[in-house]
Short mmCIF file of C-alpha atoms in Angstrom, two decimals:
data_model
loop_
_atom_site.label_atom_id
_atom_site.label_comp_id
_atom_site.label_asym_id
_atom_site.label_seq_id
_atom_site.Cartn_x
_atom_site.Cartn_y
_atom_site.Cartn_z
CA MET Y 1 0.00 0.00 0.00
CA SER Y 2 1.29 3.46 -0.89
CA ASP Y 3 1.70 6.04 1.85
CA VAL Y 4 -1.83 7.07 2.83
CA THR Y 5 -0.59 10.55 3.73
CA ASP Y 6 -0.17 11.18 -0.01
CA LEU Y 7 -3.93 10.78 -0.43
CA GLY Y 8 -6.53 13.52 -0.29
CA VAL Y 9 -9.95 13.60 1.34
CA ALA Y 10 -11.85 11.83 -1.46
CA ALA Y 11 -9.31 9.02 -1.76
CA LEU Y 12 -9.15 8.51 2.01
CA ARG Y 13 -12.93 8.55 2.34
CA ASP Y 14 -13.36 6.02 -0.48
CA GLY Y 15 -10.47 3.81 0.68
CA ILE Y 16 -11.93 3.52 4.18
CA ARG Y 17 -15.34 2.65 2.74
CA THR Y 18 -13.99 -0.09 0.47
CA GLY Y 19 -11.71 -1.54 3.11
CA GLU Y 20 -8.53 -0.77 1.17
CA PHE Y 21 -7.15 0.47 4.49
CA SER Y 22 -8.60 1.10 7.93
CA ALA Y 23 -9.33 4.49 9.40
CA ARG Y 24 -6.93 3.59 12.22
CA GLU Y 25 -4.11 3.11 9.70
CA VAL Y 26 -4.90 6.53 8.24
CA ALA Y 27 -4.99 8.25 11.61
CA ASP Y 28 -1.76 6.61 12.77
CA ALA Y 29 0.07 7.61 9.59
CA PHE Y 30 -0.93 11.27 9.85
CA ILE Y 31 -0.24 11.41 13.59
CA VAL Y 32 3.32 10.25 12.89
CA LYS Y 33 3.71 12.87 10.14
CA VAL Y 34 2.54 15.63 12.50
CA SER Y 35 4.94 14.51 15.23
CA GLN Y 36 7.86 14.60 12.79
CA ALA Y 37 7.22 18.13 11.50
CA LYS Y 38 7.80 20.34 14.55
CA ALA Y 39 10.16 22.52 12.49
CA LEU Y 40 7.23 23.89 10.49
CA ASN Y 41 5.46 25.08 13.68
CA ALA Y 42 2.13 24.50 11.95
CA PHE Y 43 0.33 23.25 15.07
CA ILE Y 44 -0.34 25.04 18.34
CA VAL Y 45 -2.02 22.00 19.91
CA GLU Y 46 -1.90 18.39 18.71
CA THR Y 47 -4.96 16.18 19.35
CA PRO Y 48 -4.09 12.63 18.25
CA GLU Y 49 -6.69 11.20 20.63
CA HIS Y 50 -9.47 13.03 18.75
CA ALA Y 51 -8.34 11.64 15.39
CA LEU Y 52 -8.06 8.14 16.84
CA ALA Y 53 -11.56 8.30 18.35
CA ALA Y 54 -13.03 9.25 14.96
CA ALA Y 55 -11.04 6.46 13.31
CA ARG Y 56 -12.30 3.93 15.85
CA ALA Y 57 -15.92 4.98 15.20
CA ALA Y 58 -15.41 4.68 11.44
CA ASP Y 59 -13.80 1.24 11.65
CA GLU Y 60 -16.59 -0.01 13.92
CA ALA Y 61 -19.19 1.21 11.43
CA VAL Y 62 -17.35 -0.58 8.61
CA ALA Y 63 -17.19 -3.80 10.64
CA LYS Y 64 -20.92 -3.66 11.32
CA GLY Y 65 -21.77 -2.92 7.70
CA GLU Y 66 -23.36 0.40 8.62
CA THR Y 67 -23.68 3.35 6.28
CA LEU Y 68 -20.66 5.54 6.85
CA LYS Y 69 -20.84 9.25 7.51
CA PRO Y 70 -19.60 11.53 4.69
CA LEU Y 71 -16.16 12.09 6.25
CA ALA Y 72 -15.94 8.95 8.37
CA GLY Y 73 -12.38 8.46 9.61
CA VAL Y 74 -10.87 11.35 7.62
CA PRO Y 75 -8.46 13.31 9.84
CA ILE Y 76 -8.22 17.08 9.31
CA GLY Y 77 -6.58 20.13 10.83
CA MET Y 78 -8.57 22.89 12.54
CA LYS Y 79 -7.44 26.50 12.36
CA ASP Y 80 -7.06 27.72 15.94
CA LEU Y 81 -9.74 30.35 15.39
CA PHE Y 82 -12.53 27.76 15.69
CA CYS Y 83 -13.65 27.10 19.26
CA THR Y 84 -13.28 23.41 20.07
CA LYS Y 85 -14.91 22.10 23.23
CA GLY Y 86 -12.35 21.24 25.88
CA VAL Y 87 -9.41 21.93 23.55
CA GLN Y 88 -7.33 25.09 23.89
CA THR Y 89 -8.41 27.82 21.46
CA THR Y 90 -6.13 30.84 21.34
CA ALA Y 91 -6.49 32.70 18.00
CA ALA Y 92 -2.66 32.52 18.26
CA SER Y 93 -2.74 35.24 20.93
CA HIS Y 94 -1.24 35.36 24.40
CA ILE Y 95 -4.45 36.97 25.66
CA LEU Y 96 -6.31 33.67 25.08
CA GLU Y 97 -3.51 31.27 25.99
CA GLY Y 98 -4.95 28.44 28.05
CA PHE Y 99 -8.57 29.19 27.13
CA LYS Y 100 -10.58 25.98 26.69
CA PRO Y 101 -14.11 26.64 25.38
CA VAL Y 102 -17.04 24.81 26.93
CA TYR Y 103 -18.80 24.77 23.54
CA GLU Y 104 -18.08 23.73 19.95
CA SER Y 105 -18.12 26.08 16.96
CA THR Y 106 -20.86 25.29 14.47
CA VAL Y 107 -18.41 24.55 11.65
CA SER Y 108 -16.18 22.21 13.67
CA ASN Y 109 -19.27 20.50 15.07
CA LYS Y 110 -20.62 19.91 11.55
CA LEU Y 111 -17.30 18.39 10.47
CA PHE Y 112 -17.13 16.13 13.52
CA GLU Y 113 -20.75 15.05 13.04
CA ALA Y 114 -19.80 14.15 9.46
CA GLY Y 115 -17.22 11.75 10.92
CA ALA Y 116 -14.01 13.75 10.60
CA GLY Y 117 -11.29 13.53 13.23
CA MET Y 118 -9.08 16.40 14.37
CA LEU Y 119 -5.29 16.08 14.30
CA GLY Y 120 -4.82 19.39 16.08
CA LYS Y 121 -5.29 23.15 16.19
CA LEU Y 122 -3.34 24.97 13.51
CA ASN Y 123 -1.23 28.09 13.95
CA LEU Y 124 -2.24 31.39 12.35
CA ASP Y 125 -1.58 35.10 12.40
CA GLN Y 126 -2.75 36.48 15.73
CA PHE Y 127 -6.53 37.05 15.61
CA ALA Y 128 -6.23 36.30 11.85
CA MET Y 129 -4.46 39.63 11.33
CA GLY Y 130 -1.61 39.15 8.88
CA SER Y 131 -0.52 37.91 5.48
CA SER Y 132 2.59 35.93 6.37
CA ASN Y 133 1.90 34.05 9.65
CA GLU Y 134 4.52 36.11 11.46
CA THR Y 135 2.23 37.68 14.06
CA SER Y 136 1.43 34.52 16.06
CA TYR Y 137 2.33 34.59 19.74
CA PHE Y 138 3.36 30.95 19.31
CA GLY Y 139 6.01 31.68 16.68
CA ASN Y 140 6.18 31.88 12.90
CA VAL Y 141 4.78 29.11 10.75
CA ILE Y 142 7.31 28.13 8.09
CA SER Y 143 6.35 27.08 4.58
CA PRO Y 144 7.53 23.59 3.57
CA TRP Y 145 8.65 25.10 0.24
CA ARG Y 146 12.18 26.28 -0.54
CA ARG Y 147 13.44 28.25 -3.53
CA LYS Y 148 15.05 25.95 -6.09
CA ASP Y 149 18.12 28.19 -6.34
CA GLY Y 150 19.29 26.57 -3.11
CA GLY Y 151 18.42 29.47 -0.86
CA ASN Y 152 17.54 28.24 2.61
CA ALA Y 153 15.70 31.36 3.73
CA PRO Y 154 12.50 30.22 5.47
CA LEU Y 155 9.48 31.30 3.44
CA ALA Y 156 6.10 32.63 4.52
CA PRO Y 157 3.22 30.16 4.12
CA GLY Y 158 0.83 33.08 3.66
CA GLY Y 159 -1.67 34.30 6.19
CA SER Y 160 -3.64 34.27 8.20
CA SER Y 161 -4.34 30.57 7.57
CA GLY Y 162 -0.64 29.76 7.28
CA GLY Y 163 -0.69 26.79 9.64
CA SER Y 164 -3.42 25.24 7.50
CA SER Y 165 -1.63 25.85 4.21
CA SER Y 166 1.74 24.65 5.50
CA ALA Y 167 0.29 21.47 7.04
CA ILE Y 168 -1.60 20.55 3.87
CA ALA Y 169 1.34 21.22 1.54
CA ALA Y 170 3.64 19.16 3.79
CA ARG Y 171 1.15 16.24 3.85
CA LEU Y 172 0.63 16.54 7.61
CA VAL Y 173 -3.14 16.74 7.03
CA PRO Y 174 -5.22 16.02 3.92
CA ALA Y 175 -7.31 19.15 4.47
CA ALA Y 176 -8.01 21.87 7.00
CA THR Y 177 -10.39 24.64 7.88
CA GLY Y 178 -9.46 28.23 7.19
CA THR Y 179 -11.08 31.63 7.57
CA ASP Y 180 -10.98 34.42 5.03
CA THR Y 181 -11.51 38.07 5.96
CA GLY Y 182 -9.53 39.70 3.16
CA GLY Y 183 -7.80 36.75 1.50
CA SER Y 184 -6.69 34.54 4.40
CA ILE Y 185 -7.71 31.30 2.69
CA ARG Y 186 -6.81 32.20 -0.89
CA GLN Y 187 -3.41 33.88 -0.46
CA PRO Y 188 -1.87 31.10 1.70
CA ALA Y 189 -3.30 28.52 -0.71
CA ALA Y 190 -1.52 30.30 -3.57
CA PHE Y 191 1.75 30.50 -1.62
CA THR Y 192 1.85 26.76 -0.88
CA GLY Y 193 0.42 25.20 -4.05
CA ILE Y 194 -2.93 24.04 -2.67
CA SER Y 195 -6.59 24.97 -3.23
CA GLY Y 196 -8.91 26.95 -1.00
CA ILE Y 197 -12.33 28.54 -1.35
CA LYS Y 198 -13.99 31.42 0.45
CA PRO Y 199 -17.72 30.80 -0.01
CA THR Y 200 -20.43 33.44 -0.23
CA TYR Y 201 -20.67 35.42 3.00
CA GLY Y 202 -23.18 33.57 5.20
CA ARG Y 203 -22.71 30.07 3.71
CA CYS Y 204 -20.78 28.90 6.77
CA SER Y 205 -21.80 29.88 10.27
CA ARG Y 206 -19.50 32.26 12.13
CA TRP Y 207 -20.79 31.07 15.51
CA GLY Y 208 -17.90 29.89 17.67
CA ILE Y 209 -15.23 31.42 15.43
CA VAL Y 210 -13.12 34.05 17.17
CA SER Y 211 -14.16 37.30 15.49
CA PHE Y 212 -11.89 39.66 13.59
CA ALA Y 213 -14.19 41.70 11.31
CA SER Y 214 -17.73 40.36 11.54
CA SER Y 215 -19.04 41.68 8.21
CA LEU Y 216 -16.12 40.08 6.37
CA ASP Y 217 -15.12 36.89 8.24
CA GLN Y 218 -16.06 33.68 6.45
CA ALA Y 219 -14.96 30.09 7.05
CA GLY Y 220 -13.96 27.83 4.19
CA PRO Y 221 -12.02 24.68 3.34
CA MET Y 222 -8.40 24.29 2.25
CA ALA Y 223 -7.21 21.08 0.59
CA ARG Y 224 -4.94 19.70 -2.09
CA ASP Y 225 -7.49 19.83 -4.88
CA VAL Y 226 -10.85 21.21 -5.93
CA ARG Y 227 -12.86 18.03 -5.28
CA ASP Y 228 -11.64 17.85 -1.69
CA CYS Y 229 -12.61 21.50 -1.18
CA ALA Y 230 -16.11 20.73 -2.50
CA ILE Y 231 -16.46 17.77 -0.13
CA LEU Y 232 -15.44 19.78 2.92
CA LEU Y 233 -17.51 22.80 1.97
CA GLU Y 234 -20.64 20.64 1.83
CA ALA Y 235 -19.98 19.42 5.36
CA MET Y 236 -19.18 22.91 6.70
CA SER Y 237 -22.08 24.84 5.17
CA GLY Y 238 -25.67 25.27 6.28
CA PHE Y 239 -28.04 27.51 8.19
CA ASP Y 240 -27.37 28.25 11.84
CA SER Y 241 -29.94 30.07 13.95
CA LYS Y 242 -27.16 31.14 16.32
CA ASP Y 243 -25.60 33.31 13.58
CA SER Y 244 -27.77 36.21 12.42
CA THR Y 245 -25.78 36.47 9.17
CA SER Y 246 -26.21 32.77 8.32
CA LEU Y 247 -28.05 32.09 5.04
CA ASP Y 248 -31.17 29.96 5.41
CA LEU Y 249 -30.59 27.96 2.23
CA ALA Y 250 -30.20 24.30 1.34
CA VAL Y 251 -26.61 23.14 0.85
CA PRO Y 252 -25.98 22.25 -2.82
CA LYS Y 253 -24.36 18.97 -3.88
CA TRP Y 254 -21.14 20.63 -5.01
CA GLU Y 255 -19.07 17.44 -5.35
CA ALA Y 256 -21.68 15.54 -7.36
CA ASN Y 257 -22.12 18.46 -9.74
CA LEU Y 258 -18.43 19.11 -10.42
CA SER Y 259 -17.73 19.55 -14.12
CA ALA Y 260 -14.77 21.01 -15.99
CA ASP Y 261 -16.96 21.73 -19.03
CA LEU Y 262 -17.38 25.51 -19.16
CA ARG Y 263 -19.22 25.75 -22.46
CA GLY Y 264 -21.79 28.52 -22.28
CA LYS Y 265 -19.93 30.35 -19.51
CA LYS Y 266 -18.41 33.80 -19.91
CA VAL Y 267 -15.28 34.61 -17.91
CA GLY Y 268 -14.46 38.25 -17.28
CA ILE Y 269 -10.92 39.61 -17.10
CA PRO Y 270 -10.92 42.81 -15.00
CA ARG Y 271 -8.67 45.36 -16.67
CA GLU Y 272 -7.99 47.11 -13.33
CA TYR Y 273 -6.17 44.02 -12.05
CA ARG Y 274 -3.36 44.55 -14.58
CA LEU Y 275 -0.91 46.33 -12.29
CA ASP Y 276 2.43 47.78 -13.37
CA THR Y 277 3.99 46.67 -10.08
CA VAL Y 278 3.15 42.98 -10.59
CA PRO Y 279 6.00 40.73 -11.83
CA ARG Y 280 5.82 39.58 -15.44
CA GLU Y 281 5.52 35.97 -14.25
CA ILE Y 282 2.18 36.74 -12.60
CA ASP Y 283 0.77 38.24 -15.81
CA ALA Y 284 2.12 35.28 -17.81
CA LEU Y 285 0.37 32.85 -15.43
CA TRP Y 286 -2.83 34.86 -15.75
CA ASP Y 287 -2.65 34.64 -19.54
CA GLN Y 288 -2.08 30.91 -19.23
CA GLY Y 289 -5.16 30.65 -17.01
CA ILE Y 290 -7.19 32.51 -19.63
CA ASP Y 291 -6.08 29.93 -22.20
CA PHE Y 292 -7.03 27.09 -19.82
CA LEU Y 293 -10.58 28.41 -19.40
CA ARG Y 294 -10.95 29.11 -23.12
CA ASP Y 295 -9.88 25.53 -23.78
CA ALA Y 296 -12.58 24.38 -21.33
CA GLY Y 297 -15.18 26.08 -23.49
CA ALA Y 298 -15.55 29.45 -21.78
CA GLU Y 299 -15.85 32.72 -23.66
CA ILE Y 300 -13.38 35.34 -22.44
CA VAL Y 301 -14.53 38.96 -22.13
CA GLU Y 302 -12.88 42.07 -20.71
CA VAL Y 303 -14.74 43.78 -17.87
CA SER Y 304 -14.19 46.80 -15.67
CA LEU Y 305 -14.26 47.02 -11.88
CA PRO Y 306 -13.55 50.76 -11.67
CA HIS Y 307 -13.44 51.06 -7.87
CA THR Y 308 -10.83 48.32 -7.45
CA LYS Y 309 -8.10 50.85 -6.59
CA TYR Y 310 -10.08 51.90 -3.51
CA ALA Y 311 -10.60 48.36 -2.21
CA LEU Y 312 -7.45 48.04 -0.10
CA PRO Y 313 -7.78 51.39 1.74
CA THR Y 314 -11.49 50.69 2.23
CA TYR Y 315 -10.72 47.28 3.72
CA TYR Y 316 -8.07 48.68 6.05
CA ILE Y 317 -10.61 51.09 7.48
CA ILE Y 318 -13.57 48.74 7.85
CA ALA Y 319 -11.71 45.64 9.10
CA PRO Y 320 -9.72 47.43 11.86
CA ALA Y 321 -12.84 49.34 12.90
CA GLU Y 322 -14.76 46.11 13.39
CA ALA Y 323 -11.74 44.52 15.07
CA SER Y 324 -11.47 47.36 17.59
CA SER Y 325 -15.07 46.69 18.57
CA ASN Y 326 -14.79 42.88 18.62
CA LEU Y 327 -11.55 42.78 20.59
CA ALA Y 328 -12.86 45.09 23.31
CA ARG Y 329 -14.24 41.95 24.99
CA TYR Y 330 -10.70 40.85 25.95
CA ASP Y 331 -10.29 42.75 29.19
CA GLY Y 332 -8.90 40.26 31.69
CA VAL Y 333 -12.17 39.98 33.60
CA ARG Y 334 -13.94 36.80 32.51
CA TYR Y 335 -11.43 34.59 30.70
CA GLY Y 336 -7.96 34.57 29.23
CA LEU Y 337 -4.98 36.57 30.42
CA ARG Y 338 -5.18 38.91 33.41
CA GLU Y 339 -2.39 41.32 34.31
CA LEU Y 340 -3.06 42.93 37.68
CA ALA Y 341 -0.45 44.32 40.01
CA GLU Y 342 -1.09 45.23 43.64
CA GLY Y 343 -2.66 48.64 43.97
CA GLN Y 344 -3.94 48.80 40.39
CA ASN Y 345 -7.52 49.76 39.61
CA LEU Y 346 -9.82 48.33 36.93
CA GLN Y 347 -8.61 50.66 34.19
CA ASP Y 348 -5.00 49.78 35.01
CA MET Y 349 -5.85 46.09 34.69
CA TYR Y 350 -7.50 46.62 31.30
CA ALA Y 351 -4.47 48.51 30.00
CA ALA Y 352 -1.90 46.09 31.40
CA THR Y 353 -3.78 43.00 30.17
CA ARG Y 354 -4.18 44.32 26.65
CA ALA Y 355 -0.63 45.61 26.46
CA ALA Y 356 0.73 42.21 27.46
CA GLY Y 357 -1.85 40.09 25.63
CA PHE Y 358 -2.11 41.69 22.19
CA GLY Y 359 0.81 41.59 19.77
CA PRO Y 360 2.08 44.65 17.86
CA GLU Y 361 0.03 44.04 14.68
CA VAL Y 362 -3.18 43.53 16.66
CA GLN Y 363 -2.48 46.68 18.66
CA ARG Y 364 -1.82 48.59 15.43
CA ARG Y 365 -5.16 47.56 13.95
CA ILE Y 366 -7.08 48.27 17.15
CA LEU Y 367 -5.60 51.76 17.21
CA ILE Y 368 -6.45 52.37 13.55
CA GLY Y 369 -9.97 51.08 14.12
CA THR Y 370 -10.52 53.13 17.26
CA TYR Y 371 -9.28 56.24 15.44
CA VAL Y 372 -11.62 55.88 12.44
CA LEU Y 373 -14.58 55.27 14.75
CA SER Y 374 -13.87 58.21 17.03
CA ALA Y 375 -15.90 61.41 17.16
CA GLY Y 376 -14.91 63.77 14.39
CA PHE Y 377 -13.45 61.02 12.21
CA TYR Y 378 -16.32 58.53 11.91
CA ASP Y 379 -17.93 60.24 8.93
CA ALA Y 380 -14.63 61.15 7.30
CA TYR Y 381 -13.34 57.58 7.39
CA PHE Y 382 -15.73 54.81 8.43
CA THR Y 383 -18.91 56.16 6.79
CA LYS Y 384 -17.03 57.00 3.62
CA ALA Y 385 -15.44 53.54 3.54
CA GLN Y 386 -18.87 51.92 3.83
CA LYS Y 387 -20.09 53.98 0.87
CA VAL Y 388 -17.08 52.95 -1.21
CA ARG Y 389 -17.67 49.31 -0.20
CA THR Y 390 -21.16 49.63 -1.69
CA LEU Y 391 -19.65 50.96 -4.93
CA ILE Y 392 -17.20 48.03 -5.04
CA ALA Y 393 -20.10 45.58 -4.61
CA GLN Y 394 -21.97 47.39 -7.39
CA ASP Y 395 -18.94 46.94 -9.66
CA PHE Y 396 -19.32 43.19 -9.28
CA ASP Y 397 -23.07 43.38 -9.89
CA ASN Y 398 -22.43 45.31 -13.10
CA ALA Y 399 -19.79 42.79 -14.18
CA TRP Y 400 -22.26 39.90 -13.77
CA ALA Y 401 -24.36 41.45 -16.51
CA GLN Y 402 -21.48 40.67 -18.87
CA CYS Y 403 -20.00 37.44 -17.46
CA ASP Y 404 -20.53 34.51 -15.10
CA LEU Y 405 -17.08 34.39 -13.48
CA LEU Y 406 -13.94 36.48 -13.10
CA LEU Y 407 -10.36 35.25 -13.40
CA THR Y 408 -7.46 37.07 -11.71
CA PRO Y 409 -4.15 36.25 -10.06
CA THR Y 410 -4.49 35.34 -6.38
CA ALA Y 411 -1.45 37.22 -5.07
CA PRO Y 412 0.96 39.78 -6.55
CA SER Y 413 3.97 37.52 -5.94
CA ALA Y 414 5.10 34.07 -4.91
CA ALA Y 415 5.95 33.40 -1.27
CA PHE Y 416 8.48 35.80 0.21
CA ALA Y 417 11.03 35.18 2.93
CA LEU Y 418 9.99 35.54 6.54
CA GLY Y 419 11.00 38.96 7.81
CA GLU Y 420 11.22 40.41 4.31
CA LYS Y 421 8.20 42.70 4.70
CA GLN Y 422 7.95 43.07 8.46
CA ALA Y 423 9.44 46.58 8.51
CA ASP Y 424 6.82 47.98 6.14
CA PRO Y 425 3.17 47.25 7.05
CA ILE Y 426 1.95 48.78 3.78
CA ALA Y 427 4.07 46.37 1.72
CA MET Y 428 2.56 43.52 3.75
CA TYR Y 429 -0.98 44.80 3.28
CA LEU Y 430 -0.46 44.92 -0.51
CA ASN Y 431 -0.41 41.11 -0.53
CA ASP Y 432 -4.20 41.31 -0.34
CA VAL Y 433 -4.64 43.57 -3.36
CA PHE Y 434 -6.30 40.89 -5.53
CA THR Y 435 -8.30 39.13 -2.79
CA VAL Y 436 -9.84 42.00 -0.81
CA PRO Y 437 -12.44 43.16 -3.40
CA ALA Y 438 -14.29 39.82 -3.36
CA SER Y 439 -14.31 39.90 0.45
CA LEU Y 440 -15.82 43.38 0.53
CA ALA Y 441 -18.51 42.25 -1.93
CA GLY Y 442 -19.18 38.98 -0.05
CA VAL Y 443 -18.94 36.87 -3.22
CA PRO Y 444 -17.39 33.38 -3.48
CA ALA Y 445 -13.76 33.19 -4.59
CA MET Y 446 -11.24 30.37 -4.89
CA SER Y 447 -7.52 29.97 -5.44
CA VAL Y 448 -6.10 27.01 -7.35
CA PRO Y 449 -2.43 26.39 -8.19
CA GLY Y 450 -1.56 27.39 -11.75
CA GLY Y 451 2.17 26.81 -11.97
CA LEU Y 452 5.59 27.66 -10.56
CA ASP Y 453 7.65 30.83 -10.76
CA SER Y 454 11.29 30.94 -11.85
CA GLY Y 455 12.34 30.11 -8.29
CA GLY Y 456 10.25 26.94 -8.27
CA LEU Y 457 7.57 28.37 -5.97
CA PRO Y 458 3.80 27.97 -6.47
CA LEU Y 459 1.63 30.66 -8.03
CA GLY Y 460 -2.16 30.72 -7.73
CA LEU Y 461 -5.05 31.74 -9.95
CA GLN Y 462 -8.22 33.19 -8.43
CA ILE Y 463 -11.76 32.53 -9.68
CA ILE Y 464 -14.48 34.88 -8.43
CA GLY Y 465 -18.16 34.03 -8.83
CA LYS Y 466 -21.65 35.41 -8.42
CA PRO Y 467 -23.23 35.30 -4.95
CA LEU Y 468 -24.24 31.72 -4.05
CA ASP Y 469 -22.67 30.30 -7.23
CA GLU Y 470 -19.91 28.29 -5.60
CA GLN Y 471 -20.60 25.55 -8.15
CA SER Y 472 -19.38 27.61 -11.09
CA VAL Y 473 -16.33 28.70 -9.09
CA LEU Y 474 -15.47 25.10 -8.24
CA ASN Y 475 -16.08 23.99 -11.83
CA ALA Y 476 -13.75 26.66 -13.21
CA GLY Y 477 -11.20 25.70 -10.58
CA LEU Y 478 -11.46 22.08 -11.72
CA ALA Y 479 -10.98 23.14 -15.34
CA ILE Y 480 -7.77 24.98 -14.42
CA GLU Y 481 -6.62 22.12 -12.20
CA GLU Y 482 -7.00 19.55 -14.99
CA ARG Y 483 -5.17 21.68 -17.54
CA ALA Y 484 -2.43 23.02 -15.29
CA GLY Y 485 -1.58 19.49 -14.17
CA PHE Y 486 0.04 20.91 -11.04
CA LYS Y 487 1.81 18.02 -9.29
CA ALA Y 488 4.70 19.89 -7.69
CA ARG Y 489 5.25 19.37 -3.98
CA PRO Y 490 7.90 20.55 -1.55
CA GLU Y 491 10.85 18.30 -0.84
CA ALA Y 492 10.93 17.33 2.80
CA TRP Y 493 13.62 19.18 4.79
CA TRP Y 494 11.80 19.31 8.10
#
């Protein structure tokens, strides 16, 4: 039998069902892989017992001839932004270190009810704020990829879901959950040569996910290929009465309806995404992606999204503003870190706890958010940003009159070295230039690997779809996947 850790979700699911291997064999193999990859720092907490319990339940169901659950015995990773009952949940922040929720997030509960096991809680940028996974209190996640020129500089796995992307690319897990506020599923997927989809805002419940920016945060799956993303997304999605933004809609059969035949579809190419600052390799990959979709039967049309240039500044007003409100709950009173010296009053405790508990990037965004929400600046910044957000959403609505999907690059570069952009927050924020507009509009968007750059590092292509049309996004992703034939994987050094 070949190494089961080379298999994805669909192959593991089907192999367990047919008896090709047991769920226990699968769990054991991945547990060993996780234990051997400490150098990547992808996990904050390892939970082998959880994966083994799910494997035992799956094997017992097989032995009894029972109908297996959709993900029976499949072990996955859980981004440490999802509350997991009795298992430490930190959002990669010191302020929540040691916090063990007494409840389960809706998304993780759905996955566990579908039979999946959890190999552990995956590292991320603190409170999901970052594009390189360098803001975690628990240390940087390192990409399993290395530049082929022999450079040993550790590379960023993308962010904020960098633990998820690194673990999947290194074959430590077959798939993982991610969250996407401004590109935190898609950009790390592009950096590590995997696939990831941000569904329509409201498809997946936000209940039990540590909040960053509530009008933007959306959970989604990350996996090695499009089919595995479709399988996980089906298990994760669905209405939740505990989330007021949850969509009360039936969950489509995305996996069963996968098709790489795009005849009759029109794919728009936004002219505003052609940036002078983007390397030629990115444009060349984009052109290759256009050829892939044309070959799949799609008609290619040029479209305009005129407010694209305002998307990044709009995002970096709205997201920090919402973060400053959401993170006000971390005060040292009820749970998490408490810093209180003798003789201090309540205000002193608040200040000391937040100063010690929040990292520099989180503090920066809280300060920005508090500023734009303050008296005298609210209308000048926050209200204006909300108006521009509406214009950006209208751009997409206008584009849908001309096309069914949009194709763009996922990120403006391949993975960069850790530390390379730490000194300049603006340079770091520019990593989200292609992903933020879809987040502001709340539409589904996916990254799939399209090829390698001259340094041998993965590059991703992004497909953006109409609201609730994840199927077309997945189908276009499958069409690219089949034509790109991306089989590259990092050579183990860890």
